[in-house]
Coordinates of C-alpha atoms in Angstrom, one line a residue:
M1 CA -4.9 30.0 -28.4
T2 CA -3.1 27.0 -29.1
E3 CA -1.6 26.9 -32.6
R4 CA -3.1 24.0 -34.6
H5 CA -1.3 21.1 -36.5
P6 CA -1.7 21.6 -40.3
H7 CA -3.6 18.3 -40.4
Q8 CA -5.9 19.2 -37.5
Q9 CA -6.5 22.4 -39.7
N10 CA -7.1 20.5 -42.7
L11 CA -9.5 17.9 -41.0
L12 CA -11.8 21.0 -39.8
E13 CA -11.7 22.5 -43.5
C14 CA -12.6 19.0 -44.6
I15 CA -15.5 18.8 -42.3
A16 CA -17.0 22.2 -43.4
L17 CA -16.4 21.1 -47.0
E18 CA -18.5 17.9 -46.6
M19 CA -21.1 19.8 -44.9
Q20 CA -21.4 22.3 -47.7
E21 CA -21.8 19.3 -50.1
Q22 CA -24.5 17.9 -47.9
E23 CA -26.3 21.1 -47.8
A24 CA -26.1 21.4 -51.8
R25 CA -27.3 17.8 -52.4
F26 CA -30.1 17.7 -49.9
Q27 CA -31.6 21.0 -50.5
L28 CA -35.2 21.2 -51.5
E29 CA -35.5 23.9 -53.9
D30 CA -38.8 25.5 -55.0
G31 CA -40.7 24.1 -57.9
M32 CA -39.3 21.0 -59.2
G33 CA -37.1 20.2 -56.1
L34 CA -39.3 17.6 -54.6
K35 CA -39.5 15.6 -57.7
K36 CA -35.7 15.8 -58.2
L37 CA -34.9 14.6 -54.8
K38 CA -37.5 11.8 -55.1
S39 CA -35.9 10.8 -58.5
K40 CA -32.4 10.4 -56.8
G41 CA -33.8 8.5 -53.8
L42 CA -33.2 11.5 -51.3
A43 CA -36.9 12.2 -50.4
L44 CA -39.7 9.8 -49.4
H45 CA -43.2 11.2 -50.4
P46 CA -46.2 10.6 -49.8
I47 CA -45.8 8.7 -46.7
K48 CA -48.6 7.3 -44.3
V49 CA -47.9 7.5 -40.7
T50 CA -48.8 3.9 -39.2
R51 CA -47.9 4.4 -35.5
K52 CA -46.8 7.1 -33.1
Y53 CA -45.0 6.8 -29.8
F54 CA -42.5 8.2 -27.6
G55 CA -39.4 6.1 -27.6
Y56 CA -35.7 6.5 -27.0
A57 CA -35.0 9.2 -24.4
E58 CA -38.7 10.3 -24.8
Y59 CA -38.2 11.5 -28.4
P60 CA -41.4 11.2 -30.6
E61 CA -40.8 8.6 -33.0
L62 CA -43.2 7.3 -35.9
E63 CA -43.4 4.3 -38.0
F64 CA -44.5 5.0 -41.8
H65 CA -45.6 3.2 -44.8
L66 CA -44.9 4.0 -48.5
P67 CA -48.0 3.7 -50.9
F68 CA -45.7 3.3 -53.8
A69 CA -42.4 1.6 -54.6
S70 CA -39.7 4.0 -53.8
E71 CA -35.8 4.2 -53.8
T72 CA -34.9 4.1 -50.4
E73 CA -31.3 2.9 -50.5
A74 CA -29.9 6.2 -49.4
F75 CA -31.7 6.0 -46.2
K76 CA -29.2 4.3 -43.8
P77 CA -30.0 3.8 -40.2
N78 CA -29.0 7.0 -38.2
A79 CA -29.1 9.0 -41.5
A80 CA -30.1 12.7 -40.6
V81 CA -33.5 13.6 -42.1
E82 CA -36.1 16.3 -41.9
F83 CA -39.8 15.7 -41.6
L84 CA -41.7 18.5 -43.3
I85 CA -44.7 19.7 -45.3
E86 CA -45.2 22.9 -47.4
G87 CA -45.8 26.1 -45.4
E88 CA -44.6 24.7 -42.0
E89 CA -40.9 24.8 -40.4
A90 CA -39.2 21.4 -40.9
V91 CA -38.7 19.0 -37.8
K92 CA -35.0 17.6 -37.5
G93 CA -34.6 13.9 -36.8
I94 CA -32.9 10.7 -37.8
Y95 CA -34.2 7.7 -40.1
L96 CA -34.0 4.7 -37.4
G97 CA -34.2 1.8 -40.2
G98 CA -36.7 0.4 -42.7
A99 CA -37.4 -2.8 -44.9
G100 CA -39.3 -2.6 -48.2
R101 CA -41.9 0.1 -48.0
K102 CA -41.8 0.6 -44.3
G103 CA -39.6 2.7 -42.1
A104 CA -39.3 4.5 -39.0
V105 CA -38.1 7.9 -37.9
R106 CA -37.1 9.6 -34.5
L107 CA -37.9 13.5 -34.4
Y108 CA -35.8 15.8 -32.4
A109 CA -38.7 17.8 -30.9
P110 CA -40.6 17.8 -27.6
E111 CA -44.0 16.9 -29.4
F112 CA -45.3 15.6 -32.8
P113 CA -46.2 18.3 -35.1
D114 CA -50.0 19.1 -35.5
W115 CA -49.6 18.0 -39.5
V116 CA -47.7 14.7 -38.7
E117 CA -50.4 12.6 -40.2
D118 CA -51.1 14.8 -43.2
N119 CA -51.0 12.9 -46.6
D120 CA -48.6 15.6 -48.0
T121 CA -45.8 15.0 -45.4
V122 CA -42.2 14.4 -46.7
I123 CA -39.2 12.7 -45.0
K124 CA -35.8 14.0 -46.9
L125 CA -32.4 13.3 -46.2
A126 CA -30.6 16.2 -44.4
P127 CA -27.1 17.3 -43.5
D128 CA -25.9 15.4 -40.5
H129 CA -25.2 18.5 -38.3
H130 CA -25.0 16.3 -35.1
T131 CA -22.2 14.3 -36.3
E132 CA -20.4 17.3 -37.9
G133 CA -20.7 18.8 -34.3
I134 CA -19.1 15.7 -32.8
M135 CA -16.4 15.6 -35.4
K136 CA -15.5 19.4 -35.1
E137 CA -15.3 19.3 -31.3
A138 CA -13.3 16.1 -31.5
V139 CA -10.7 17.6 -33.7
K140 CA -10.4 21.0 -31.8
V141 CA -9.8 19.5 -28.5
I142 CA -6.9 17.3 -29.5
A143 CA -4.2 19.9 -28.8
E144 CA -5.8 20.5 -25.3
I145 CA -5.6 16.7 -24.0
P146 CA -1.7 16.1 -23.6
E147 CA -1.9 12.2 -24.5
M148 CA -4.2 12.9 -27.5
K149 CA -1.9 15.4 -28.9
S150 CA 1.3 13.0 -28.4
L151 CA -0.9 10.6 -30.1
F152 CA -2.0 12.8 -33.0
H153 CA 1.7 13.9 -33.7
Q154 CA 2.9 10.3 -33.7
I155 CA 0.0 9.2 -36.0
H156 CA 1.0 11.9 -38.5
G157 CA 4.5 11.2 -38.6
D158 CA 5.7 14.0 -36.3
G159 CA 6.4 12.0 -33.1
Y160 CA 8.2 8.8 -32.3
F161 CA 5.9 5.6 -32.3
G162 CA 8.7 3.3 -30.8
N163 CA 9.9 -0.1 -32.2
K164 CA 7.6 -2.9 -33.0
V165 CA 7.1 -5.1 -29.9
A166 CA 8.5 -8.5 -30.4
I167 CA 5.9 -11.3 -29.3
E168 CA 7.6 -14.2 -27.8
N169 CA 5.9 -17.2 -26.9
P170 CA 2.4 -16.1 -27.9
I171 CA -0.3 -17.6 -25.7
S172 CA -1.9 -21.2 -26.8
I173 CA -5.6 -20.9 -28.0
E174 CA -6.5 -24.1 -29.8
H175 CA -8.7 -22.5 -32.5
L176 CA -6.4 -19.9 -33.6
N177 CA -3.4 -20.1 -36.0
E178 CA -0.1 -18.8 -35.3
S179 CA -0.6 -15.0 -36.6
Q180 CA -3.8 -14.9 -34.8
R181 CA -2.2 -16.0 -31.5
V182 CA 0.5 -13.4 -31.9
A183 CA -2.1 -10.8 -32.5
V184 CA -4.1 -11.6 -29.5
T185 CA -1.0 -11.6 -27.3
A186 CA -0.1 -8.3 -28.6
M187 CA -3.7 -7.2 -27.5
E188 CA -3.2 -8.4 -24.4
Q189 CA 0.3 -6.7 -23.9
N190 CA -0.4 -3.5 -25.6
E191 CA -0.2 -0.4 -23.7
H192 CA -0.4 2.0 -26.6
L193 CA -1.4 1.8 -30.0
M194 CA -1.7 -1.4 -32.3
L195 CA -3.2 -2.4 -35.6
V196 CA -4.7 -6.0 -36.5
H197 CA -4.6 -6.1 -40.3
G198 CA -7.2 -8.6 -41.2
P199 CA -7.3 -9.0 -45.1
P200 CA -10.4 -10.7 -46.3
G201 CA -11.2 -14.0 -44.7
T202 CA -8.3 -14.2 -42.0
G203 CA -10.7 -14.4 -39.1
K204 CA -10.4 -10.7 -37.9
T205 CA -13.7 -11.0 -35.7
T206 CA -12.4 -14.4 -34.3
T207 CA -9.1 -12.6 -33.3
L208 CA -10.5 -9.6 -31.8
V209 CA -13.0 -11.6 -29.8
A210 CA -10.3 -13.9 -28.4
G211 CA -8.1 -11.0 -27.5
I212 CA -11.3 -9.0 -25.9
Q213 CA -11.6 -12.2 -23.6
R214 CA -8.1 -12.1 -22.6
L215 CA -8.2 -8.4 -21.7
I216 CA -11.4 -9.1 -19.7
E217 CA -9.5 -12.0 -17.9
S218 CA -6.6 -9.3 -17.1
E219 CA -9.5 -7.3 -15.4
K220 CA -9.4 -4.5 -18.0
S221 CA -12.6 -2.4 -19.0
V222 CA -13.1 -2.6 -22.7
L223 CA -14.9 -0.4 -25.1
V224 CA -15.6 -1.5 -28.6
T225 CA -16.6 0.5 -31.5
A226 CA -16.9 0.6 -35.3
P227 CA -18.3 3.2 -37.8
S228 CA -21.4 1.5 -38.7
N229 CA -24.2 -0.2 -36.6
A230 CA -24.0 -3.3 -38.8
A231 CA -20.3 -3.7 -37.9
V232 CA -20.9 -3.1 -34.1
D233 CA -23.7 -5.7 -34.4
H234 CA -21.3 -8.1 -36.0
I235 CA -18.8 -8.2 -33.3
A236 CA -21.6 -8.1 -30.7
K237 CA -23.0 -11.2 -31.8
E238 CA -19.5 -13.0 -31.7
L239 CA -18.9 -11.8 -28.3
L240 CA -22.1 -13.1 -27.1
K241 CA -21.5 -16.6 -28.7
A242 CA -18.4 -16.5 -26.6
G243 CA -20.0 -15.9 -23.3
V244 CA -19.1 -12.1 -23.0
K245 CA -21.5 -9.9 -20.9
I246 CA -22.1 -6.8 -23.3
L247 CA -24.1 -3.6 -23.3
R248 CA -25.0 -2.3 -26.9
V249 CA -25.6 1.4 -26.9
G250 CA -26.9 3.8 -29.6
N251 CA -29.7 3.3 -32.2
T252 CA -30.7 -0.3 -31.4
L253 CA -34.2 -0.3 -33.0
K254 CA -32.9 -2.6 -35.9
V255 CA -30.4 -4.7 -33.8
D256 CA -30.7 -8.6 -34.2
E257 CA -33.0 -10.2 -31.9
V258 CA -30.1 -12.1 -30.2
I259 CA -28.6 -8.7 -29.1
Y260 CA -31.8 -6.8 -28.1
P261 CA -31.6 -8.2 -24.6
H262 CA -28.4 -6.7 -24.2
T263 CA -29.5 -3.0 -25.0
S264 CA -30.8 -0.5 -22.6
E265 CA -34.3 -1.2 -23.8
G266 CA -34.1 -4.9 -24.0
G267 CA -32.3 -5.1 -20.4
M268 CA -35.2 -3.3 -18.8
Q269 CA -37.8 -5.7 -20.1
G270 CA -39.9 -7.0 -17.1
S271 CA -38.1 -4.7 -14.6
K272 CA -39.7 -2.6 -12.0
E273 CA -38.3 0.4 -13.8
Q274 CA -40.1 -0.6 -16.9
K275 CA -43.2 -0.7 -14.8
Q276 CA -42.5 2.5 -13.5
I277 CA -41.9 4.0 -16.8
K278 CA -45.0 2.6 -18.4
K279 CA -47.3 4.1 -15.8
L280 CA -45.6 7.6 -16.1
K281 CA -46.2 7.3 -20.0
I282 CA -49.7 6.6 -19.6
Q283 CA -50.1 9.5 -17.2
A284 CA -48.1 11.8 -19.6
E285 CA -50.1 10.8 -22.6
E286 CA -53.2 11.7 -20.8
L287 CA -52.1 14.8 -19.8
R288 CA -50.8 15.5 -23.5
K289 CA -54.4 14.9 -24.8
M290 CA -55.9 17.1 -22.5
A291 CA -53.6 20.0 -23.5
L292 CA -54.3 19.2 -27.2
Q293 CA -57.8 19.8 -26.8
Y294 CA -57.1 23.4 -26.8
K295 CA -56.8 24.4 -30.4
R296 CA -54.8 27.0 -31.7
N297 CA -57.2 29.9 -31.2
F298 CA -58.1 30.0 -27.5
G299 CA -58.4 32.7 -24.7
R300 CA -55.9 33.6 -22.1
E301 CA -57.4 31.0 -19.4
E302 CA -57.1 28.0 -21.9
R303 CA -53.6 29.1 -23.0
A304 CA -52.6 29.0 -19.3
Q305 CA -54.2 25.8 -18.7
R306 CA -52.6 24.2 -21.7
S307 CA -49.3 25.7 -20.7
L308 CA -49.6 24.0 -17.2
L309 CA -50.5 20.8 -18.6
L310 CA -47.5 20.7 -21.1
K311 CA -45.1 21.8 -18.4
E312 CA -46.4 18.8 -16.4
V313 CA -45.8 16.5 -19.3
K314 CA -42.3 17.6 -19.6
H315 CA -41.6 17.2 -16.0
I316 CA -43.0 13.6 -16.1
R317 CA -40.7 13.0 -19.1
K318 CA -37.7 14.2 -17.3
E319 CA -38.5 11.7 -14.5
I320 CA -38.6 9.1 -17.2
K321 CA -35.2 10.0 -18.4
D322 CA -33.8 10.0 -15.0
I323 CA -35.0 6.4 -14.2
R324 CA -33.6 5.4 -17.7
A325 CA -30.2 7.0 -16.9
Y326 CA -30.1 5.2 -13.3
F327 CA -30.9 1.9 -14.9
D328 CA -28.3 2.3 -17.7
E329 CA -25.7 3.1 -15.0
K330 CA -26.4 -0.3 -13.6
L331 CA -26.3 -2.0 -17.1
M332 CA -23.0 -0.5 -17.5
A333 CA -21.5 -1.4 -14.2
S334 CA -22.5 -4.9 -14.9
A335 CA -21.2 -5.1 -18.4
Q336 CA -17.8 -6.6 -19.3
V337 CA -17.8 -4.9 -22.7
I338 CA -19.7 -1.9 -23.9
L339 CA -20.4 -1.6 -27.6
G340 CA -21.5 1.2 -30.2
T341 CA -20.7 3.4 -33.0
P342 CA -18.5 6.6 -32.2
V343 CA -21.5 8.7 -32.4
G344 CA -23.6 6.2 -30.3
L345 CA -21.0 6.3 -27.6
K346 CA -20.5 10.0 -27.4
N347 CA -24.4 10.2 -27.2
T348 CA -24.5 7.7 -24.2
L349 CA -21.4 7.7 -22.1
E350 CA -20.5 10.5 -19.8
E351 CA -18.1 13.1 -21.1
D352 CA -15.3 11.7 -18.7
A353 CA -15.7 8.1 -19.2
Q354 CA -12.5 6.0 -19.1
F355 CA -11.8 2.6 -20.3
D356 CA -8.5 0.6 -20.3
V357 CA -8.8 -0.3 -24.0
L358 CA -10.7 0.8 -26.8
V359 CA -11.2 -1.7 -29.7
M360 CA -12.2 0.0 -33.0
D361 CA -13.1 -2.8 -35.7
E362 CA -13.6 -1.8 -39.2
A363 CA -11.2 1.1 -38.8
G364 CA -10.6 1.4 -42.5
Q365 CA -14.0 2.7 -42.8
S366 CA -13.9 5.3 -40.0
L367 CA -13.4 9.0 -40.9
E368 CA -10.4 10.3 -38.8
P369 CA -12.4 12.8 -36.9
L370 CA -14.8 10.1 -35.5
A371 CA -11.7 8.1 -34.1
W372 CA -10.6 11.3 -32.2
A373 CA -14.3 11.4 -30.7
V374 CA -13.4 8.1 -28.8
F375 CA -9.7 8.0 -28.4
P376 CA -9.9 10.0 -25.2
M377 CA -12.3 7.5 -23.7
A378 CA -9.2 5.2 -23.3
K379 CA -5.6 4.5 -22.2
S380 CA -4.7 2.2 -25.2
W381 CA -6.0 1.4 -28.6
V382 CA -6.5 -1.4 -30.9
L383 CA -7.6 -0.5 -34.5
A384 CA -8.6 -3.6 -36.7
G385 CA -9.5 -3.7 -40.5
D386 CA -7.8 -3.6 -44.0
P387 CA -6.6 -0.6 -45.4
F388 CA -6.8 -1.9 -48.8
Q389 CA -10.6 -2.4 -48.8
L390 CA -13.1 0.5 -49.2
P391 CA -12.4 3.8 -47.5
P392 CA -15.1 5.8 -45.7
T393 CA -17.8 7.3 -47.7
V394 CA -17.2 11.3 -48.3
L395 CA -19.6 13.3 -50.8
S396 CA -17.4 16.2 -51.3
R397 CA -15.1 15.9 -54.1
K398 CA -12.9 19.0 -52.7
A399 CA -12.9 17.0 -49.4
I400 CA -11.7 13.8 -51.2
N401 CA -9.1 15.8 -52.8
K402 CA -7.8 16.9 -49.5
A403 CA -7.6 13.4 -48.4
F404 CA -10.7 13.3 -46.2
N405 CA -11.5 9.8 -47.0
K406 CA -8.2 8.6 -45.7
S407 CA -9.5 6.4 -42.8
I408 CA -7.9 6.4 -39.3
L409 CA -6.5 2.9 -40.0
E410 CA -5.0 4.2 -43.3
Q411 CA -3.5 7.1 -41.6
C412 CA -2.1 4.8 -38.8
F413 CA -0.7 2.2 -41.3
R414 CA 1.8 4.8 -42.5
N415 CA 3.5 5.2 -39.1
A416 CA 2.6 2.8 -36.5
Q417 CA 5.1 0.2 -35.7
N418 CA 2.8 -2.3 -34.0
V419 CA 1.0 -3.9 -37.1
F420 CA 0.2 -7.4 -36.7
L421 CA -0.9 -9.2 -39.9
L422 CA -3.5 -12.1 -40.0
D423 CA -1.8 -14.1 -42.6
T424 CA -4.0 -17.2 -43.5
Q425 CA -7.3 -16.7 -45.4
Y426 CA -10.1 -19.3 -44.9
R427 CA -12.8 -17.9 -47.0
M428 CA -11.9 -18.6 -50.8
R429 CA -10.2 -20.9 -52.9
A430 CA -6.6 -20.3 -53.7
S431 CA -7.3 -19.2 -57.4
I432 CA -9.9 -16.8 -56.2
S433 CA -7.4 -14.9 -53.5
Q434 CA -4.5 -15.2 -55.6
Y435 CA -4.4 -12.1 -57.6
S436 CA -5.7 -9.8 -54.5
N437 CA -2.8 -11.4 -52.4
E438 CA -0.1 -10.8 -55.1
Y439 CA -1.5 -7.1 -55.7
F440 CA -2.3 -5.9 -52.4
Y441 CA -0.6 -8.1 -49.9
N442 CA 2.7 -8.9 -51.3
G443 CA 2.0 -12.6 -51.6
E444 CA 2.0 -12.9 -47.8
L445 CA -1.2 -14.5 -47.6
K446 CA -1.8 -18.5 -47.0
T447 CA -4.3 -20.6 -47.9
P448 CA -5.1 -24.0 -46.2
E449 CA -4.5 -27.3 -48.2
H450 CA -8.3 -28.0 -48.5
L451 CA -8.8 -24.7 -50.2
K452 CA -6.2 -25.1 -52.7
D453 CA -7.5 -26.0 -56.2
S454 CA -6.8 -26.7 -60.0
N455 CA -7.5 -23.0 -60.7
L456 CA -11.0 -23.6 -62.2
H457 CA -12.9 -21.2 -59.9
V458 CA -12.4 -18.0 -61.6
A459 CA -14.0 -17.0 -64.8
Y460 CA -13.7 -13.7 -66.9
Y461 CA -16.3 -13.3 -69.6
D462 CA -15.2 -10.7 -72.1
T463 CA -17.6 -8.6 -73.9
A464 CA -15.4 -6.7 -76.2
G465 CA -16.8 -6.5 -79.7
T466 CA -20.2 -7.6 -78.5
G467 CA -21.6 -4.2 -78.8
F468 CA -22.5 -4.2 -75.2
E469 CA -22.0 -0.6 -74.4
E470 CA -22.9 1.2 -71.2
K471 CA -25.5 3.7 -70.8
A472 CA -26.2 6.5 -68.3
G473 CA -28.5 5.7 -65.5
E474 CA -32.0 7.2 -65.0
D475 CA -30.5 9.7 -62.8
G476 CA -27.8 10.7 -65.1
N477 CA -25.1 9.8 -63.0
S478 CA -25.0 6.0 -62.3
R479 CA -24.2 3.6 -65.4
M480 CA -25.9 0.5 -66.6
N481 CA -25.0 -2.1 -69.2
E482 CA -28.1 -4.2 -70.5
G483 CA -26.0 -6.5 -72.4
E484 CA -24.2 -7.7 -69.7
L485 CA -27.3 -8.6 -67.6
D486 CA -28.6 -10.4 -70.9
M487 CA -25.4 -12.3 -70.6
I488 CA -25.7 -13.4 -67.0
V489 CA -29.2 -14.3 -67.3
K490 CA -28.1 -17.0 -70.2
L491 CA -25.1 -17.9 -68.1
M492 CA -26.9 -18.9 -65.1
E493 CA -29.3 -20.9 -67.0
A494 CA -26.4 -22.5 -69.1
E495 CA -24.3 -23.2 -66.0
G496 CA -27.4 -24.0 -63.6
I497 CA -26.1 -21.6 -61.3
S498 CA -28.3 -21.6 -58.1
P499 CA -29.7 -18.0 -57.4
T500 CA -30.1 -18.9 -53.7
K501 CA -26.3 -19.5 -53.4
S502 CA -25.3 -16.7 -55.5
A503 CA -24.6 -12.9 -55.3
F504 CA -24.8 -10.3 -58.0
I505 CA -22.7 -7.2 -57.4
S506 CA -21.7 -4.0 -59.3
P507 CA -20.1 -0.8 -58.7
Y508 CA -22.9 1.0 -60.1
S509 CA -26.1 1.4 -58.5
G510 CA -27.9 1.9 -61.9
Q511 CA -26.9 -1.6 -62.9
V512 CA -28.0 -2.8 -59.5
A513 CA -31.4 -1.4 -59.8
L514 CA -31.6 -3.0 -63.4
A515 CA -30.6 -6.4 -61.9
K516 CA -33.2 -6.3 -59.3
D517 CA -35.9 -6.4 -61.9
R518 CA -34.0 -8.9 -64.2
L519 CA -32.5 -11.5 -62.0
D520 CA -34.1 -14.1 -59.6
E521 CA -35.8 -12.2 -56.6
K522 CA -33.9 -15.2 -54.6
M523 CA -30.6 -13.8 -55.5
R524 CA -28.7 -11.5 -53.6
V525 CA -28.1 -8.3 -55.5
S526 CA -26.1 -5.4 -54.3
T527 CA -23.5 -2.6 -54.9
I528 CA -19.9 -3.6 -54.2
D529 CA -19.7 -1.1 -51.4
S530 CA -22.7 -2.5 -49.8
F531 CA -21.4 -6.1 -50.0
Q532 CA -18.3 -5.3 -48.0
G533 CA -18.0 -7.7 -45.1
Q534 CA -20.3 -10.3 -46.9
E535 CA -19.4 -13.6 -48.7
C536 CA -21.3 -16.1 -51.0
E537 CA -20.7 -19.5 -52.6
T538 CA -20.9 -17.9 -56.2
V539 CA -20.3 -14.0 -56.9
I540 CA -21.1 -12.5 -60.3
I541 CA -19.5 -9.2 -60.9
S542 CA -20.8 -6.9 -63.5
L543 CA -18.2 -4.2 -64.5
V544 CA -20.6 -2.2 -66.7
R545 CA -18.0 0.2 -68.2
S546 CA -17.7 -0.4 -72.0
N547 CA -16.8 2.8 -74.1
A548 CA -14.5 3.8 -77.0
E549 CA -12.6 6.3 -74.6
A550 CA -11.6 3.7 -72.0
E551 CA -13.0 5.6 -69.3
I552 CA -13.5 3.3 -66.1
G553 CA -14.8 5.7 -63.5
F554 CA -15.4 3.8 -60.1
L555 CA -13.4 1.0 -61.3
K556 CA -10.3 3.3 -60.9
D557 CA -10.5 2.7 -57.2
Y558 CA -8.8 -0.6 -56.9
R559 CA -9.7 -1.1 -53.4
R560 CA -13.2 -1.4 -54.6
M561 CA -12.1 -4.3 -57.0
N562 CA -10.2 -6.1 -54.1
V563 CA -13.5 -6.1 -52.2
A564 CA -15.4 -7.3 -55.1
I565 CA -13.2 -10.3 -56.1
T566 CA -12.7 -11.6 -52.6
R567 CA -16.3 -12.2 -51.6
A568 CA -16.7 -15.6 -53.5
K569 CA -16.0 -18.8 -51.6
E570 CA -16.3 -21.3 -54.4
N571 CA -16.9 -19.6 -57.8
L572 CA -15.9 -15.9 -59.0
I573 CA -17.5 -14.7 -62.4
I574 CA -16.7 -11.4 -63.8
I575 CA -18.3 -9.7 -66.7
G576 CA -16.5 -7.0 -68.6
D577 CA -15.2 -5.3 -71.5
S578 CA -11.3 -5.8 -72.1
A579 CA -11.0 -3.3 -74.6
T580 CA -12.1 -0.5 -72.0
I581 CA -10.7 -1.7 -68.8
G582 CA -7.5 -3.5 -70.3
Q583 CA -5.8 -0.1 -70.9
D584 CA -5.5 0.1 -67.1
A585 CA -2.5 -1.5 -65.6
F586 CA -4.2 -2.9 -62.7
Y587 CA -7.0 -4.7 -64.9
A588 CA -4.2 -5.6 -67.6
K589 CA -2.5 -7.4 -65.1
F590 CA -5.8 -9.2 -63.9
L591 CA -6.5 -10.3 -67.5
E592 CA -3.1 -11.8 -67.8
Y593 CA -3.8 -13.6 -64.5
V594 CA -7.0 -15.1 -65.6
E595 CA -5.7 -16.2 -69.1
G596 CA -2.8 -18.1 -67.0
I597 CA -5.2 -20.0 -65.1
N598 CA -7.5 -20.6 -68.1
G599 CA -10.3 -18.7 -66.8
Y600 CA -10.5 -16.4 -69.8
K601 CA -13.8 -16.8 -71.7
S602 CA -15.2 -14.7 -74.9
A603 CA -18.8 -13.6 -74.3
W604 CA -19.5 -15.0 -77.7
E605 CA -19.3 -18.5 -76.4
L606 CA -22.7 -17.7 -74.6
M607 CA -24.2 -15.7 -77.6

């Protein structure tokens, strides 16, 4: 047996720790278990099934409606769930997506359970054993593939990465700046691993699309991935605008209507294969209804007849899968770029699939094992993102202590030589970007002349001495600060701030939940984590923390604040208690900065 690298072993231990945490967090205990999970937003109950059908790969899928307003933020697309009712065995599946009180679920079962439409049915979040299996296998086989073993050692500082490639005479692309052209040229010339470092607003996606176009022109096969469906869809849309032929694989239920025609389901619309499948589905449904006429208590002949009917249904569904697989092969052959999340790619592509280049966008949010799941699919790799923004989400505190939330990008950033910084930000006024630029990017980011200003675009309202103290949220874990929200309502009225051109963000879900009730419904309201990758004319940040112990919790991860303060394009407004946050060096420097640009204001001005 090949001896494992210490970091390889550490990753396997962290995967196990994360699954232990998921098992404990999502467990439905006796007695008050369901009520507790519902209060934490981890279970949906009761649900009303509004539609049943057989969807992707002929899995049973259902759409449902919640009769009461429920907390659904934790139910992200592709989240592992269990569909259950008391007294019956739970059915595993995934949450496909939803909006408001509506949602959809795919069940990993050959049929719908008999109790599917019972009013007491529960959908709850569950440990993601599917992703766990993909990650474990990816880490275990690293040592068995010579190229992967070498790359792993290089990334972890045990191998020679080579010197940085000097890019001379970068290609000329009219709409790109010098640093973007250098990165695109590097992508075209890269034969190993390179990083595109894209701080907020520096045109990372624009650069990647231009680089992918050059790779296609060089007749290279390209695979594109990102850790979330939203990130995959973002770059997919930009590639379509550039005229690139794409195939988007994986969970495509919630994809943009622009992308849908470029999915397996969308590409099949109007085809002879679709007509074949439609006929087969009708036939299968008729046979299934005939089989289900036989109730649970029946004789030997009825049992045999039901078995024969269900066997025929199974045969038809296999035929449908074969037709889909054949059609997907044709789509892949005609696509210039295939896109999906790492899990989506693993679920869709053949085990020995091989591409010339793998481009991973938002690599700063990818767990390292997920990267190793797709690295073997390519001969060279381009990782893009910013290690100074939020890392991947990890639930287990023990796994975080073992650095499991260190993304593949952050890990590569330490040792890789070919790192290409995009050095000009086009999103925000210079005064908004300046503190972030100095603290995180060594002052290397430039701002175009039209965004340079008179330092009147940042305001910090200090609540010290007002008595606006934080409180525990309803779940006992998060935090909220009603005084800060009262201030924001007054501020928006006094300054005539437009809700439609503004966003409210906070590190705490408790404050966000409170804000959704208090602020104009036209205003975007979100946690900082969910707002990463977005932007708005005016951004108002509620820091929430205000206590005598100067405890700042989430605010201690400065990358979260880097995300927060770089979302605004024209005006950045921050509400916080300087007496609480000012004892931390990062925030003390920030307070000095806002004072230096005359952006410091006392909350008493609005009282």
